[in-house]
């Protein structure tokens, strides 16, 4: 198992580690066995795809596929925070 993990490219390794963390969290939150199995199958397929992309010489694209959801989440959260601040500022100005 360790040898299989070591043969993965770095983006696939990162995705595998993030998946294990998510899986542990899901188990503690009462995930069903069927959902767990589906997530596991999807993760294995995605890890194989990421590793294939890396092996084809497109490591940057593999990194993009792994990190893009996190970048979008950060920008979405920052945008939402900015929108809430703007709404609060408008309300405070209207009350005066």
PDB file of N, CA and C in Angstrom:
ATOM      1  N   UNK A   1       0.828  -1.199   0.000  1.00  0.00           N
ATOM      2  CA  UNK A   1       0.000   0.000   0.000  1.00  0.00           C
ATOM      3  C   UNK A   1       0.869   1.259   0.000  1.00  0.00           C
ATOM      4  N   UNK A   2       1.919   1.257   0.819  1.00  0.00           N
ATOM      5  CA  UNK A   2       2.819   2.408   0.871  1.00  0.00           C
ATOM      6  C   UNK A   2       3.515   2.597  -0.464  1.00  0.00           C
ATOM      7  N   UNK A   3       3.895   1.488  -1.104  1.00  0.00           N
ATOM      8  CA  UNK A   3       4.562   1.572  -2.395  1.00  0.00           C
ATOM      9  C   UNK A   3       3.634   2.161  -3.451  1.00  0.00           C
ATOM     10  N   UNK A   4       2.355   1.785  -3.420  1.00  0.00           N
ATOM     11  CA  UNK A   4       1.386   2.359  -4.362  1.00  0.00           C
ATOM     12  C   UNK A   4       1.268   3.864  -4.156  1.00  0.00           C
ATOM     13  N   UNK A   5       1.215   4.291  -2.891  1.00  0.00           N
ATOM     14  CA  UNK A   5       1.099   5.715  -2.584  1.00  0.00           C
ATOM     15  C   UNK A   5       2.340   6.461  -3.059  1.00  0.00           C
ATOM     16  N   UNK A   6       3.514   5.883  -2.838  1.00  0.00           N
ATOM     17  CA  UNK A   6       4.759   6.541  -3.245  1.00  0.00           C
ATOM     18  C   UNK A   6       4.886   6.662  -4.755  1.00  0.00           C
ATOM     19  N   UNK A   7       4.228   5.778  -5.512  1.00  0.00           N
ATOM     20  CA  UNK A   7       4.292   5.836  -6.973  1.00  0.00           C
ATOM     21  C   UNK A   7       3.357   6.887  -7.571  1.00  0.00           C
ATOM     22  N   UNK A   8       2.494   7.467  -6.762  1.00  0.00           N
ATOM     23  CA  UNK A   8       1.587   8.503  -7.252  1.00  0.00           C
ATOM     24  C   UNK A   8       2.329   9.820  -7.415  1.00  0.00           C
ATOM     25  N   UNK A   9       1.839  10.658  -8.328  1.00  0.00           N
ATOM     26  CA  UNK A   9       2.398  12.005  -8.449  1.00  0.00           C
ATOM     27  C   UNK A   9       1.875  12.858  -7.285  1.00  0.00           C
ATOM     28  N   UNK A  10       2.510  13.986  -7.057  1.00  0.00           N
ATOM     29  CA  UNK A  10       2.166  14.818  -5.896  1.00  0.00           C
ATOM     30  C   UNK A  10       0.713  15.298  -5.871  1.00  0.00           C
ATOM     31  N   UNK A  11       0.139  15.736  -6.996  1.00  0.00           N
ATOM     32  CA  UNK A  11      -1.278  16.129  -6.934  1.00  0.00           C
ATOM     33  C   UNK A  11      -2.192  14.970  -6.531  1.00  0.00           C
ATOM     34  N   UNK A  12      -1.910  13.774  -7.030  1.00  0.00           N
ATOM     35  CA  UNK A  12      -2.717  12.605  -6.666  1.00  0.00           C
ATOM     36  C   UNK A  12      -2.519  12.256  -5.191  1.00  0.00           C
ATOM     37  N   UNK A  13      -1.295  12.408  -4.694  1.00  0.00           N
ATOM     38  CA  UNK A  13      -1.032  12.164  -3.264  1.00  0.00           C
ATOM     39  C   UNK A  13      -1.820  13.142  -2.401  1.00  0.00           C
ATOM     40  N   UNK A  14      -1.782  14.422  -2.779  1.00  0.00           N
ATOM     41  CA  UNK A  14      -2.512  15.428  -2.009  1.00  0.00           C
ATOM     42  C   UNK A  14      -4.004  15.119  -2.013  1.00  0.00           C
ATOM     43  N   UNK A  15      -4.546  14.769  -3.167  1.00  0.00           N
ATOM     44  CA  UNK A  15      -5.970  14.433  -3.239  1.00  0.00           C
ATOM     45  C   UNK A  15      -6.278  13.226  -2.364  1.00  0.00           C
ATOM     46  N   UNK A  16      -5.404  12.220  -2.372  1.00  0.00           N
ATOM     47  CA  UNK A  16      -5.618  11.022  -1.553  1.00  0.00           C
ATOM     48  C   UNK A  16      -5.632  11.372  -0.069  1.00  0.00           C
ATOM     49  N   UNK A  17      -4.707  12.215   0.355  1.00  0.00           N
ATOM     50  CA  UNK A  17      -4.655  12.620   1.769  1.00  0.00           C
ATOM     51  C   UNK A  17      -5.905  13.414   2.137  1.00  0.00           C
ATOM     52  N   UNK A  18      -6.295  14.352   1.289  1.00  0.00           N
ATOM     53  CA  UNK A  18      -7.508  15.134   1.554  1.00  0.00           C
ATOM     54  C   UNK A  18      -8.741  14.239   1.587  1.00  0.00           C
ATOM     55  N   UNK A  19      -8.768  13.226   0.722  1.00  0.00           N
ATOM     56  CA  UNK A  19      -9.898  12.305   0.717  1.00  0.00           C
ATOM     57  C   UNK A  19      -9.964  11.510   2.014  1.00  0.00           C
ATOM     58  N   UNK A  20      -8.823  11.037   2.494  1.00  0.00           N
ATOM     59  CA  UNK A  20      -8.812  10.267   3.748  1.00  0.00           C
ATOM     60  C   UNK A  20      -9.306  11.136   4.898  1.00  0.00           C
ATOM     61  N   UNK A  21      -8.879  12.394   4.947  1.00  0.00           N
ATOM     62  CA  UNK A  21      -9.347  13.309   5.997  1.00  0.00           C
ATOM     63  C   UNK A  21     -10.858  13.502   5.887  1.00  0.00           C
ATOM     64  N   UNK A  22     -11.349  13.705   4.674  1.00  0.00           N
ATOM     65  CA  UNK A  22     -12.787  13.865   4.453  1.00  0.00           C
ATOM     66  C   UNK A  22     -13.544  12.600   4.828  1.00  0.00           C
ATOM     67  N   UNK A  23     -12.978  11.462   4.493  1.00  0.00           N
ATOM     68  CA  UNK A  23     -13.613  10.182   4.798  1.00  0.00           C
ATOM     69  C   UNK A  23     -13.735   9.968   6.302  1.00  0.00           C
ATOM     70  N   UNK A  24     -12.675  10.261   7.030  1.00  0.00           N
ATOM     71  CA  UNK A  24     -12.705  10.122   8.492  1.00  0.00           C
ATOM     72  C   UNK A  24     -13.757  11.050   9.086  1.00  0.00           C
ATOM     73  N   UNK A  25     -13.795  12.276   8.600  1.00  0.00           N
ATOM     74  CA  UNK A  25     -14.802  13.230   9.070  1.00  0.00           C
ATOM     75  C   UNK A  25     -16.210  12.735   8.769  1.00  0.00           C
ATOM     76  N   UNK A  26     -16.407  12.182   7.587  1.00  0.00           N
ATOM     77  CA  UNK A  26     -17.725  11.680   7.201  1.00  0.00           C
ATOM     78  C   UNK A  26     -18.155  10.504   8.065  1.00  0.00           C
ATOM     79  N   UNK A  27     -17.223   9.629   8.403  1.00  0.00           N
ATOM     80  CA  UNK A  27     -17.546   8.476   9.248  1.00  0.00           C
ATOM     81  C   UNK A  27     -18.020   8.948  10.617  1.00  0.00           C
ATOM     82  N   UNK A  28     -17.358   9.953  11.164  1.00  0.00           N
ATOM     83  CA  UNK A  28     -17.766  10.483  12.468  1.00  0.00           C
ATOM     84  C   UNK A  28     -19.108  11.213  12.394  1.00  0.00           C
ATOM     85  N   UNK A  29     -19.498  11.650  11.206  1.00  0.00           N
ATOM     86  CA  UNK A  29     -20.782  12.325  11.034  1.00  0.00           C
ATOM     87  C   UNK A  29     -21.901  11.376  10.635  1.00  0.00           C
ATOM     88  N   UNK A  30     -21.641  10.078  10.652  1.00  0.00           N
ATOM     89  CA  UNK A  30     -22.685   9.092  10.421  1.00  0.00           C
ATOM     90  C   UNK A  30     -23.005   8.801   8.966  1.00  0.00           C
ATOM     91  N   UNK A  31     -22.022   8.788   8.104  1.00  0.00           N
ATOM     92  CA  UNK A  31     -22.242   8.495   6.686  1.00  0.00           C
ATOM     93  C   UNK A  31     -22.664   7.026   6.525  1.00  0.00           C
ATOM     94  N   UNK A  32     -23.522   6.764   5.557  1.00  0.00           N
ATOM     95  CA  UNK A  32     -23.966   5.384   5.324  1.00  0.00           C
ATOM     96  C   UNK A  32     -22.873   4.602   4.584  1.00  0.00           C
ATOM     97  N   UNK A  33     -22.938   3.291   4.687  1.00  0.00           N
ATOM     98  CA  UNK A  33     -21.955   2.428   4.036  1.00  0.00           C
ATOM     99  C   UNK A  33     -22.025   2.583   2.515  1.00  0.00           C
ATOM    100  N   UNK A  34     -23.218   2.720   1.981  1.00  0.00           N
ATOM    101  CA  UNK A  34     -23.383   2.871   0.529  1.00  0.00           C
ATOM    102  C   UNK A  34     -22.733   4.170   0.052  1.00  0.00           C
ATOM    103  N   UNK A  35     -22.969   5.251   0.760  1.00  0.00           N
ATOM    104  CA  UNK A  35     -22.355   6.533   0.400  1.00  0.00           C
ATOM    105  C   UNK A  35     -20.845   6.450   0.523  1.00  0.00           C
ATOM    106  N   UNK A  36     -20.379   5.799   1.566  1.00  0.00           N
ATOM    107  CA  UNK A  36     -18.945   5.606   1.770  1.00  0.00           C
ATOM    108  C   UNK A  36     -18.332   4.843   0.597  1.00  0.00           C
ATOM    109  N   UNK A  37     -18.997   3.784   0.159  1.00  0.00           N
ATOM    110  CA  UNK A  37     -18.492   2.983  -0.958  1.00  0.00           C
ATOM    111  C   UNK A  37     -18.450   3.796  -2.247  1.00  0.00           C
ATOM    112  N   UNK A  38     -19.481   4.585  -2.497  1.00  0.00           N
ATOM    113  CA  UNK A  38     -19.523   5.408  -3.709  1.00  0.00           C
ATOM    114  C   UNK A  38     -18.413   6.452  -3.682  1.00  0.00           C
ATOM    115  N   UNK A  39     -18.219   7.088  -2.539  1.00  0.00           N
ATOM    116  CA  UNK A  39     -17.146   8.083  -2.416  1.00  0.00           C
ATOM    117  C   UNK A  39     -15.781   7.440  -2.617  1.00  0.00           C
ATOM    118  N   UNK A  40     -15.607   6.249  -2.078  1.00  0.00           N
ATOM    119  CA  UNK A  40     -14.334   5.543  -2.208  1.00  0.00           C
ATOM    120  C   UNK A  40     -14.057   5.187  -3.668  1.00  0.00           C
ATOM    121  N   UNK A  41     -15.060   4.692  -4.370  1.00  0.00           N
ATOM    122  CA  UNK A  41     -14.892   4.352  -5.789  1.00  0.00           C
ATOM    123  C   UNK A  41     -14.563   5.602  -6.600  1.00  0.00           C
ATOM    124  N   UNK A  42     -15.296   6.692  -6.349  1.00  0.00           N
ATOM    125  CA  UNK A  42     -15.033   7.943  -7.063  1.00  0.00           C
ATOM    126  C   UNK A  42     -13.613   8.435  -6.787  1.00  0.00           C
ATOM    127  N   UNK A  43     -13.176   8.373  -5.534  1.00  0.00           N
ATOM    128  CA  UNK A  43     -11.841   8.853  -5.173  1.00  0.00           C
ATOM    129  C   UNK A  43     -10.759   8.023  -5.856  1.00  0.00           C
ATOM    130  N   UNK A  44     -10.941   6.715  -5.888  1.00  0.00           N
ATOM    131  CA  UNK A  44      -9.945   5.858  -6.541  1.00  0.00           C
ATOM    132  C   UNK A  44      -9.862   6.185  -8.031  1.00  0.00           C
ATOM    133  N   UNK A  45     -11.011   6.338  -8.666  1.00  0.00           N
ATOM    134  CA  UNK A  45     -11.018   6.689 -10.094  1.00  0.00           C
ATOM    135  C   UNK A  45     -10.346   8.040 -10.309  1.00  0.00           C
ATOM    136  N   UNK A  46     -10.655   9.014  -9.460  1.00  0.00           N
ATOM    137  CA  UNK A  46     -10.094  10.360  -9.615  1.00  0.00           C
ATOM    138  C   UNK A  46      -8.586  10.350  -9.384  1.00  0.00           C
ATOM    139  N   UNK A  47      -8.113   9.559  -8.430  1.00  0.00           N
ATOM    140  CA  UNK A  47      -6.670   9.452  -8.177  1.00  0.00           C
ATOM    141  C   UNK A  47      -5.974   8.839  -9.387  1.00  0.00           C
ATOM    142  N   UNK A  48      -6.581   7.820  -9.978  1.00  0.00           N
ATOM    143  CA  UNK A  48      -6.009   7.198 -11.181  1.00  0.00           C
ATOM    144  C   UNK A  48      -5.967   8.210 -12.330  1.00  0.00           C
ATOM    145  N   UNK A  49      -7.033   8.985 -12.496  1.00  0.00           N
ATOM    146  CA  UNK A  49      -7.074   9.999 -13.561  1.00  0.00           C
ATOM    147  C   UNK A  49      -6.000  11.059 -13.331  1.00  0.00           C
ATOM    148  N   UNK A  50      -5.884  11.553 -12.107  1.00  0.00           N
ATOM    149  CA  UNK A  50      -4.861  12.556 -11.803  1.00  0.00           C
ATOM    150  C   UNK A  50      -3.463  12.012 -12.073  1.00  0.00           C
ATOM    151  N   UNK A  51      -3.217  10.778 -11.677  1.00  0.00           N
ATOM    152  CA  UNK A  51      -1.909  10.172 -11.894  1.00  0.00           C
ATOM    153  C   UNK A  51      -1.643   9.978 -13.387  1.00  0.00           C
ATOM    154  N   UNK A  52      -2.668   9.624 -14.147  1.00  0.00           N
ATOM    155  CA  UNK A  52      -2.518   9.473 -15.597  1.00  0.00           C
ATOM    156  C   UNK A  52      -2.177  10.820 -16.242  1.00  0.00           C
ATOM    157  N   UNK A  53      -2.859  11.863 -15.812  1.00  0.00           N
ATOM    158  CA  UNK A  53      -2.586  13.202 -16.354  1.00  0.00           C
ATOM    159  C   UNK A  53      -1.146  13.606 -16.058  1.00  0.00           C
ATOM    160  N   UNK A  54      -0.689  13.337 -14.840  1.00  0.00           N
ATOM    161  CA  UNK A  54       0.706  13.643 -14.488  1.00  0.00           C
ATOM    162  C   UNK A  54       1.668  12.847 -15.364  1.00  0.00           C
ATOM    163  N   UNK A  55       1.367  11.562 -15.533  1.00  0.00           N
ATOM    164  CA  UNK A  55       2.226  10.701 -16.339  1.00  0.00           C
ATOM    165  C   UNK A  55       2.276  11.108 -17.798  1.00  0.00           C
ATOM    166  N   UNK A  56       1.254  11.816 -18.251  1.00  0.00           N
ATOM    167  CA  UNK A  56       1.219  12.301 -19.633  1.00  0.00           C
ATOM    168  C   UNK A  56       1.971  13.612 -19.796  1.00  0.00           C
ATOM    169  N   UNK A  57       2.544  14.112 -18.715  1.00  0.00           N
ATOM    170  CA  UNK A  57       3.338  15.332 -18.789  1.00  0.00           C
ATOM    171  C   UNK A  57       2.587  16.607 -18.467  1.00  0.00           C
ATOM    172  N   UNK A  58       1.366  16.494 -18.003  1.00  0.00           N
ATOM    173  CA  UNK A  58       0.557  17.670 -17.687  1.00  0.00           C
ATOM    174  C   UNK A  58       0.382  17.817 -16.178  1.00  0.00           C
ATOM    175  N   UNK A  59       1.494  17.865 -15.473  1.00  0.00           N
ATOM    176  CA  UNK A  59       1.448  17.958 -14.010  1.00  0.00           C
ATOM    177  C   UNK A  59       0.733  19.238 -13.585  1.00  0.00           C
ATOM    178  N   UNK A  60       0.970  20.326 -14.308  1.00  0.00           N
ATOM    179  CA  UNK A  60       0.332  21.604 -13.958  1.00  0.00           C
ATOM    180  C   UNK A  60      -1.191  21.491 -14.022  1.00  0.00           C
ATOM    181  N   UNK A  61      -1.696  20.732 -15.001  1.00  0.00           N
ATOM    182  CA  UNK A  61      -3.144  20.574 -15.142  1.00  0.00           C
ATOM    183  C   UNK A  61      -3.707  19.729 -14.006  1.00  0.00           C
ATOM    184  N   UNK A  62      -2.943  18.738 -13.600  1.00  0.00           N
ATOM    185  CA  UNK A  62      -3.354  17.904 -12.472  1.00  0.00           C
ATOM    186  C   UNK A  62      -3.424  18.742 -11.192  1.00  0.00           C
ATOM    187  N   UNK A  63      -2.424  19.610 -10.995  1.00  0.00           N
ATOM    188  CA  UNK A  63      -2.457  20.512  -9.834  1.00  0.00           C
ATOM    189  C   UNK A  63      -3.674  21.431  -9.912  1.00  0.00           C
ATOM    190  N   UNK A  64      -3.956  21.919 -11.097  1.00  0.00           N
ATOM    191  CA  UNK A  64      -5.107  22.798 -11.287  1.00  0.00           C
ATOM    192  C   UNK A  64      -6.400  22.091 -10.894  1.00  0.00           C
ATOM    193  N   UNK A  65      -6.564  20.853 -11.321  1.00  0.00           N
ATOM    194  CA  UNK A  65      -7.777  20.098 -10.996  1.00  0.00           C
ATOM    195  C   UNK A  65      -7.914  19.847  -9.496  1.00  0.00           C
ATOM    196  N   UNK A  66      -6.789  19.679  -8.816  1.00  0.00           N
ATOM    197  CA  UNK A  66      -6.835  19.426  -7.370  1.00  0.00           C
ATOM    198  C   UNK A  66      -7.094  20.716  -6.598  1.00  0.00           C
ATOM    199  N   UNK A  67      -6.437  21.794  -6.994  1.00  0.00           N
ATOM    200  CA  UNK A  67      -6.483  23.027  -6.198  1.00  0.00           C
ATOM    201  C   UNK A  67      -7.603  23.987  -6.584  1.00  0.00           C
ATOM    202  N   UNK A  68      -8.133  23.885  -7.790  1.00  0.00           N
ATOM    203  CA  UNK A  68      -9.157  24.823  -8.247  1.00  0.00           C
ATOM    204  C   UNK A  68     -10.375  24.895  -7.325  1.00  0.00           C
ATOM    205  N   UNK A  69     -10.917  23.782  -6.840  1.00  0.00           N
ATOM    206  CA  UNK A  69     -12.066  23.896  -5.932  1.00  0.00           C
ATOM    207  C   UNK A  69     -11.755  24.702  -4.670  1.00  0.00           C
ATOM    208  N   UNK A  70     -10.538  24.565  -4.148  1.00  0.00           N
ATOM    209  CA  UNK A  70     -10.170  25.306  -2.946  1.00  0.00           C
ATOM    210  C   UNK A  70     -10.006  26.792  -3.244  1.00  0.00           C
ATOM    211  N   UNK A  71      -9.416  27.107  -4.382  1.00  0.00           N
ATOM    212  CA  UNK A  71      -9.255  28.508  -4.779  1.00  0.00           C
ATOM    213  C   UNK A  71     -10.626  29.152  -4.978  1.00  0.00           C
ATOM    214  N   UNK A  72     -11.526  28.444  -5.657  1.00  0.00           N
ATOM    215  CA  UNK A  72     -12.879  28.978  -5.864  1.00  0.00           C
ATOM    216  C   UNK A  72     -13.620  29.146  -4.544  1.00  0.00           C
ATOM    217  N   UNK A  73     -13.436  28.215  -3.629  1.00  0.00           N
ATOM    218  CA  UNK A  73     -14.069  28.311  -2.317  1.00  0.00           C
ATOM    219  C   UNK A  73     -13.559  29.531  -1.550  1.00  0.00           C
ATOM    220  N   UNK A  74     -12.259  29.763  -1.601  1.00  0.00           N
ATOM    221  CA  UNK A  74     -11.678  30.925  -0.914  1.00  0.00           C
ATOM    222  C   UNK A  74     -12.219  32.222  -1.512  1.00  0.00           C
ATOM    223  N   UNK A  75     -12.204  32.329  -2.851  1.00  0.00           N
ATOM    224  CA  UNK A  75     -12.713  33.547  -3.489  1.00  0.00           C
ATOM    225  C   UNK A  75     -14.204  33.732  -3.234  1.00  0.00           C
ATOM    226  N   UNK A  76     -14.955  32.650  -3.256  1.00  0.00           N
ATOM    227  CA  UNK A  76     -16.387  32.734  -2.964  1.00  0.00           C
ATOM    228  C   UNK A  76     -16.653  33.196  -1.546  1.00  0.00           C
ATOM    229  N   UNK A  77     -15.889  32.667  -0.600  1.00  0.00           N
ATOM    230  CA  UNK A  77     -16.043  33.061   0.798  1.00  0.00           C
ATOM    231  C   UNK A  77     -15.669  34.525   0.994  1.00  0.00           C
ATOM    232  N   UNK A  78     -14.554  34.942   0.388  1.00  0.00           N
ATOM    233  CA  UNK A  78     -14.142  36.344   0.504  1.00  0.00           C
ATOM    234  C   UNK A  78     -15.170  37.275  -0.132  1.00  0.00           C
ATOM    235  N   UNK A  79     -15.706  36.886  -1.280  1.00  0.00           N
ATOM    236  CA  UNK A  79     -16.736  37.691  -1.933  1.00  0.00           C
ATOM    237  C   UNK A  79     -17.991  37.792  -1.093  1.00  0.00           C
ATOM    238  N   UNK A  80     -18.385  36.684  -0.475  1.00  0.00           N
ATOM    239  CA  UNK A  80     -19.562  36.682   0.389  1.00  0.00           C
ATOM    240  C   UNK A  80     -19.340  37.566   1.612  1.00  0.00           C
ATOM    241  N   UNK A  81     -18.136  37.487   2.194  1.00  0.00           N
ATOM    242  CA  UNK A  81     -17.827  38.336   3.351  1.00  0.00           C
ATOM    243  C   UNK A  81     -17.881  39.811   2.965  1.00  0.00           C
ATOM    244  N   UNK A  82     -17.345  40.144   1.800  1.00  0.00           N
ATOM    245  CA  UNK A  82     -17.356  41.528   1.320  1.00  0.00           C
ATOM    246  C   UNK A  82     -18.793  42.000   1.090  1.00  0.00           C
ATOM    247  N   UNK A  83     -19.631  41.120   0.549  1.00  0.00           N
ATOM    248  CA  UNK A  83     -21.020  41.470   0.298  1.00  0.00           C
ATOM    249  C   UNK A  83     -21.763  41.716   1.613  1.00  0.00           C
ATOM    250  N   UNK A  84     -21.526  40.882   2.611  1.00  0.00           N
ATOM    251  CA  UNK A  84     -22.174  41.053   3.919  1.00  0.00           C
ATOM    252  C   UNK A  84     -21.718  42.356   4.562  1.00  0.00           C
ATOM    253  N   UNK A  85     -20.422  42.660   4.467  1.00  0.00           N
ATOM    254  CA  UNK A  85     -19.917  43.917   5.019  1.00  0.00           C
ATOM    255  C   UNK A  85     -20.566  45.110   4.328  1.00  0.00           C
ATOM    256  N   UNK A  86     -20.713  45.035   3.016  1.00  0.00           N
ATOM    257  CA  UNK A  86     -21.347  46.128   2.274  1.00  0.00           C
ATOM    258  C   UNK A  86     -22.797  46.303   2.699  1.00  0.00           C
ATOM    259  N   UNK A  87     -23.514  45.195   2.887  1.00  0.00           N
ATOM    260  CA  UNK A  87     -24.911  45.258   3.326  1.00  0.00           C
ATOM    261  C   UNK A  87     -25.006  45.890   4.711  1.00  0.00           C
ATOM    262  N   UNK A  88     -24.097  45.505   5.606  1.00  0.00           N
ATOM    263  CA  UNK A  88     -24.115  46.067   6.958  1.00  0.00           C
ATOM    264  C   UNK A  88     -23.808  47.557   6.922  1.00  0.00           C
ATOM    265  N   UNK A  89     -22.879  47.963   6.068  1.00  0.00           N
ATOM    266  CA  UNK A  89     -22.537  49.374   5.940  1.00  0.00           C
ATOM    267  C   UNK A  89     -23.729  50.163   5.401  1.00  0.00           C
ATOM    268  N   UNK A  90     -24.416  49.617   4.403  1.00  0.00           N
ATOM    269  CA  UNK A  90     -25.595  50.291   3.853  1.00  0.00           C
ATOM    270  C   UNK A  90     -26.694  50.437   4.899  1.00  0.00           C
ATOM    271  N   UNK A  91     -26.927  49.389   5.686  1.00  0.00           N
ATOM    272  CA  UNK A  91     -27.953  49.458   6.730  1.00  0.00           C
ATOM    273  C   UNK A  91     -27.602  50.499   7.783  1.00  0.00           C
ATOM    274  N   UNK A  92     -26.327  50.542   8.164  1.00  0.00           N
ATOM    275  CA  UNK A  92     -25.936  51.517   9.186  1.00  0.00           C
ATOM    276  C   UNK A  92     -26.057  52.940   8.649  1.00  0.00           C
ATOM    277  N   UNK A  93     -25.817  53.134   7.358  1.00  0.00           N
ATOM    278  CA  UNK A  93     -25.952  54.467   6.769  1.00  0.00           C
ATOM    279  C   UNK A  93     -27.423  54.860   6.647  1.00  0.00           C
ATOM    280  N   UNK A  94     -28.302  53.899   6.397  1.00  0.00           N
ATOM    281  CA  UNK A  94     -29.726  54.187   6.266  1.00  0.00           C
ATOM    282  C   UNK A  94     -30.347  54.524   7.613  1.00  0.00           C
ATOM    283  N   UNK A  95     -29.808  53.972   8.685  1.00  0.00           N
ATOM    284  CA  UNK A  95     -30.354  54.227  10.014  1.00  0.00           C
ATOM    285  C   UNK A  95     -30.008  55.620  10.518  1.00  0.00           C
ATOM    286  N   UNK A  96     -29.002  56.246   9.955  1.00  0.00           N
ATOM    287  CA  UNK A  96     -28.567  57.564  10.437  1.00  0.00           C
ATOM    288  C   UNK A  96     -29.382  58.664   9.874  1.00  0.00           C
TER     289      UNK A  96
END
